């Protein structure tokens, strides 16, 4: 994701919406990190980027549909993605981004945007909690930086999109809510067929003892 840096001065004051619909944006890191994820319906991220006085506001949404291996039976678990987020990334230390008068002019706009953003976050419930402090800290370096080429501040919305995408993934995806999983003894998929391993009332680990008993 290192090739996705954008100079912030190319983003208009009023903000700009960036759309990531090229599946390579997702496919590349998925492969890189070895995530066994199949894309069923194109993953798309729309991110509104708004430069403010103290940082950049990223307001976005990720949609799409994927399949992951079920946590219990390894069968296909379909996951519908519908993830909204609001992230504020402060400018890196030591940046003087705007001339003073321009900064003043922009101040009221910033407050309005922050109010709006804050409101949505608390109302968002689950999403708001997910995009908590630890996540933001983690993303800071990857999403905003001082340009190594003297181009001022640069942002990496694609990296943020990836961060948010990984947040949207379920920790334990299930093929169905009541998935029975695999039999720990014979490995059969209990959703598809039953086996005798569990029904005999004999813990297979004790079978050695039973055999011993029978002999005696
Ligand atoms: Zn399952
Ligand atoms: Zn079994």
Tab-separated table of C-alpha atoms and ligand atoms in Angstrom:
chain	number	residue	atom	x	y	z
A	1	UNK	CA	0.000	0.000	0.000
A	2	UNK	CA	3.026	2.270	-0.139
A	3	UNK	CA	2.195	3.542	-3.598
A	4	UNK	CA	-1.082	5.131	-2.571
A	5	UNK	CA	0.092	8.319	-0.942
A	6	UNK	CA	-1.740	11.461	-2.049
A	7	UNK	CA	-0.501	14.999	-1.472
A	8	UNK	CA	-3.100	16.666	0.731
A	9	UNK	CA	-2.910	19.959	-1.198
A	10	UNK	CA	-4.545	18.184	-4.134
A	11	UNK	CA	-7.692	17.668	-2.044
A	12	UNK	CA	-10.054	20.668	-2.325
A	13	UNK	CA	-10.924	22.585	0.827
A	14	UNK	CA	-14.508	21.461	0.636
A	15	UNK	CA	-13.341	17.884	0.646
A	16	UNK	CA	-13.324	15.137	-1.885
A	17	UNK	CA	-14.875	11.707	-2.121
A	18	UNK	CA	-12.548	8.914	-3.129
A	19	UNK	CA	-13.895	5.600	-4.310
A	20	UNK	CA	-11.940	2.382	-4.112
A	21	UNK	CA	-13.695	-0.122	-6.289
A	22	UNK	CA	-10.676	-1.715	-7.956
A	23	UNK	CA	-10.611	-5.177	-6.418
A	24	UNK	CA	-6.820	-5.188	-6.511
A	25	UNK	CA	-6.933	-2.744	-3.582
A	26	UNK	CA	-8.319	-5.621	-1.489
A	27	UNK	CA	-6.964	-8.621	-3.321
A	28	UNK	CA	-3.335	-7.595	-2.933
A	29	UNK	CA	-3.246	-7.319	0.870
A	30	UNK	CA	-5.573	-10.310	1.257
A	31	UNK	CA	-3.082	-12.409	-0.650
A	32	UNK	CA	-0.134	-10.798	1.037
A	33	UNK	CA	-1.454	-11.590	4.507
A	34	UNK	CA	-2.757	-14.962	3.407
A	35	UNK	CA	-6.363	-14.221	4.353
A	36	UNK	CA	-8.557	-17.011	2.956
A	37	UNK	CA	-11.171	-14.603	1.696
A	38	UNK	CA	-13.215	-14.941	-1.466
A	39	UNK	CA	-14.814	-11.827	-2.858
A	40	UNK	CA	-18.414	-12.651	-3.781
A	41	UNK	CA	-19.653	-9.176	-4.502
A	42	UNK	CA	-17.218	-6.361	-5.283
A	43	UNK	CA	-15.848	-4.670	-2.214
A	44	UNK	CA	-16.170	-0.944	-2.457
A	45	UNK	CA	-15.004	1.835	-0.160
A	46	UNK	CA	-16.213	5.382	-0.466
A	47	UNK	CA	-14.245	7.821	1.622
A	48	UNK	CA	-14.977	11.504	1.973
A	49	UNK	CA	-11.707	13.270	2.770
A	50	UNK	CA	-11.984	16.634	4.493
A	51	UNK	CA	-8.818	18.576	5.368
A	52	UNK	CA	-9.269	20.503	8.616
A	53	UNK	CA	-7.039	22.736	10.712
A	54	UNK	CA	-5.625	20.076	12.941
A	55	UNK	CA	-5.933	17.028	10.838
A	56	UNK	CA	-7.948	15.227	8.240
A	57	UNK	CA	-11.411	13.780	8.614
A	58	UNK	CA	-12.124	10.563	6.765
A	59	UNK	CA	-15.765	9.615	6.611
A	60	UNK	CA	-16.488	6.454	4.771
A	61	UNK	CA	-18.356	3.296	4.098
A	62	UNK	CA	-17.336	-0.143	2.985
A	63	UNK	CA	-19.760	-2.444	1.236
A	64	UNK	CA	-19.532	-5.768	-0.505
A	65	UNK	CA	-19.879	-9.432	0.150
A	66	UNK	CA	-17.209	-11.985	0.941
A	67	UNK	CA	-16.793	-15.588	1.998
A	68	UNK	CA	-14.499	-16.735	4.777
A	69	UNK	CA	-13.963	-20.207	6.189
A	70	UNK	CA	-16.425	-20.958	8.973
A	71	UNK	CA	-14.719	-20.868	12.348
A	72	UNK	CA	-16.243	-24.229	13.316
A	73	UNK	CA	-16.538	-26.322	10.167
A	74	UNK	CA	-14.329	-24.479	7.651
A	75	UNK	CA	-17.219	-24.431	5.221
A	76	UNK	CA	-18.054	-21.211	3.455
A	77	UNK	CA	-19.252	-18.426	5.723
A	78	UNK	CA	-20.806	-15.595	3.767
A	79	UNK	CA	-20.345	-12.143	5.172
A	80	UNK	CA	-22.182	-9.084	3.986
A	81	UNK	CA	-20.045	-6.004	4.498
A	82	UNK	CA	-21.751	-2.828	5.623
A	83	UNK	CA	-19.270	-0.833	7.615
A	84	UNK	CA	-19.425	2.911	8.233
A	85	UNK	CA	-16.625	4.847	9.862
A	86	UNK	CA	-15.491	8.315	10.891
A	87	UNK	CA	-11.814	8.747	11.483
A	88	UNK	CA	-9.965	11.896	12.380
A	89	UNK	CA	-6.252	11.747	11.746
A	90	UNK	CA	-4.232	14.574	13.310
A	91	UNK	CA	-1.424	16.096	11.278
A	92	UNK	CA	2.017	14.756	12.043
A	93	UNK	CA	4.056	16.917	14.417
A	94	UNK	CA	5.953	19.828	12.918
A	95	UNK	CA	3.657	20.634	10.048
A	96	UNK	CA	2.657	24.181	9.236
A	97	UNK	CA	0.061	23.454	6.676
A	98	UNK	CA	-1.767	26.670	5.973
A	99	UNK	CA	-1.071	30.406	5.993
A	100	UNK	CA	-2.608	32.012	9.069
A	101	UNK	CA	-5.499	33.818	7.387
A	102	UNK	CA	-6.513	30.724	5.494
A	103	UNK	CA	-6.564	28.734	8.704
A	104	UNK	CA	-8.866	31.285	10.345
A	105	UNK	CA	-11.245	31.179	7.452
A	106	UNK	CA	-11.474	27.462	7.725
A	107	UNK	CA	-12.083	27.225	11.470
A	108	UNK	CA	-15.918	27.437	11.552
A	109	UNK	CA	-16.166	24.773	8.921
A	110	UNK	CA	-14.024	22.487	11.002
A	111	UNK	CA	-16.166	22.825	14.094
A	112	UNK	CA	-19.299	22.062	12.143
A	113	UNK	CA	-17.745	18.975	10.639
A	114	UNK	CA	-16.519	17.729	13.980
A	115	UNK	CA	-19.912	18.127	15.561
A	116	UNK	CA	-21.489	16.221	12.764
A	117	UNK	CA	-18.826	13.536	12.886
A	118	UNK	CA	-19.042	13.157	16.653
A	119	UNK	CA	-22.786	12.785	16.539
A	120	UNK	CA	-22.667	10.095	13.971
A	121	UNK	CA	-20.030	8.217	15.814
A	122	UNK	CA	-21.938	7.961	19.069
A	123	UNK	CA	-25.116	7.133	17.221
A	124	UNK	CA	-23.308	4.494	15.187
A	125	UNK	CA	-22.901	2.223	18.195
A	126	UNK	CA	-20.892	-0.779	17.158
A	127	UNK	CA	-18.930	0.997	14.457
A	128	UNK	CA	-18.105	3.889	16.746
A	129	UNK	CA	-16.612	1.588	19.320
A	130	UNK	CA	-14.600	-0.309	16.793
A	131	UNK	CA	-12.905	2.787	15.458
A	132	UNK	CA	-11.599	3.521	18.942
A	133	UNK	CA	-8.353	5.037	20.102
A	134	UNK	CA	-6.141	1.994	19.717
A	135	UNK	CA	-7.129	1.545	16.105
A	136	UNK	CA	-6.543	5.193	15.286
A	137	UNK	CA	-3.106	5.096	16.870
A	138	UNK	CA	-2.302	2.066	14.849
A	139	UNK	CA	-3.394	3.735	11.642
A	140	UNK	CA	-1.687	7.073	12.261
A	141	UNK	CA	1.582	6.252	10.615
A	142	UNK	CA	0.048	4.426	7.724
A	143	UNK	CA	-2.613	6.979	6.856
A	144	UNK	CA	-0.970	10.381	7.296
A	145	UNK	CA	2.625	11.523	7.118
A	146	UNK	CA	4.987	14.310	6.266
A	147	UNK	CA	6.014	13.788	2.684
A	148	UNK	CA	9.519	12.405	2.415
A	149	UNK	CA	9.801	14.439	-0.804
A	150	UNK	CA	8.913	17.809	0.705
A	151	UNK	CA	5.363	17.801	-0.609
A	152	UNK	CA	3.792	18.736	2.711
A	153	UNK	CA	1.314	16.356	4.255
A	154	UNK	CA	0.384	13.196	2.451
A	155	UNK	CA	-2.532	10.912	3.145
A	156	UNK	CA	-3.119	7.286	2.347
A	157	UNK	CA	-6.876	6.673	2.164
A	158	UNK	CA	-6.318	3.243	0.616
A	159	UNK	CA	-4.457	2.150	3.744
A	160	UNK	CA	-7.318	3.449	5.854
A	161	UNK	CA	-9.781	1.585	3.655
A	162	UNK	CA	-7.818	-1.589	4.276
A	163	UNK	CA	-7.725	-0.942	8.036
A	164	UNK	CA	-11.451	-0.396	8.125
A	165	UNK	CA	-12.065	-3.413	5.951
A	166	UNK	CA	-10.158	-5.636	8.362
A	167	UNK	CA	-12.179	-4.149	11.229
A	168	UNK	CA	-15.344	-5.054	9.394
A	169	UNK	CA	-14.364	-8.725	9.220
A	170	UNK	CA	-15.995	-10.955	11.830
A	171	UNK	CA	-13.545	-12.463	14.326
A	172	UNK	CA	-15.326	-15.820	14.199
A	173	UNK	CA	-17.231	-16.130	10.957
A	174	UNK	CA	-19.884	-18.831	10.971
A	175	UNK	CA	-21.543	-20.561	8.024
A	176	UNK	CA	-24.764	-20.532	10.069
A	177	UNK	CA	-25.553	-19.441	13.552
A	178	UNK	CA	-26.023	-22.966	14.872
A	179	UNK	CA	-23.149	-24.563	12.972
A	180	UNK	CA	-22.356	-27.910	14.598
A	181	UNK	CA	-18.747	-27.871	13.534
A	182	UNK	CA	-16.474	-30.776	12.830
A	183	UNK	CA	-16.382	-33.897	14.948
A	184	UNK	CA	-13.143	-33.621	16.912
A	185	UNK	CA	-12.686	-37.387	16.628
A	186	UNK	CA	-13.408	-38.389	13.052
A	187	UNK	CA	-13.404	-34.939	11.478
A	188	UNK	CA	-16.817	-35.342	9.819
A	189	UNK	CA	-18.798	-32.199	9.213
A	190	UNK	CA	-21.642	-32.576	11.707
A	191	UNK	CA	-23.855	-30.259	9.663
A	192	UNK	CA	-23.817	-32.811	6.845
A	193	UNK	CA	-23.637	-36.184	8.549
A	194	UNK	CA	-23.730	-37.616	11.998
A	195	UNK	CA	-21.191	-39.975	13.437
A	196	UNK	CA	-21.088	-42.333	16.403
A	197	UNK	CA	-18.092	-40.758	18.051
A	198	UNK	CA	-20.144	-38.596	20.391
A	199	UNK	CA	-23.212	-40.799	20.908
A	200	UNK	CA	-21.632	-43.833	22.561
A	201	UNK	CA	-20.964	-41.833	25.673
A	202	UNK	CA	-17.378	-42.917	25.523
A	203	UNK	CA	-14.684	-40.347	25.514
A	204	UNK	CA	-12.343	-41.644	22.820
A	205	UNK	CA	-9.419	-40.643	25.004
A	206	UNK	CA	-10.622	-43.286	27.435
A	207	UNK	CA	-10.890	-46.032	24.843
A	208	UNK	CA	-7.423	-47.206	25.801
A	209	UNK	CA	-8.629	-47.702	29.347
A	210	UNK	CA	-11.736	-49.533	28.173
A	211	UNK	CA	-9.652	-51.854	26.111
A	212	UNK	CA	-7.477	-52.441	29.111
A	213	UNK	CA	-10.499	-53.158	31.282
A	214	UNK	CA	-11.925	-55.620	28.767
A	215	UNK	CA	-8.676	-57.509	28.719
A	216	UNK	CA	-8.519	-57.691	32.469
B	1	LIG	ZN1	-19.839	-23.968	9.942
B	2	LIG	ZN1	-17.109	-38.396	14.610
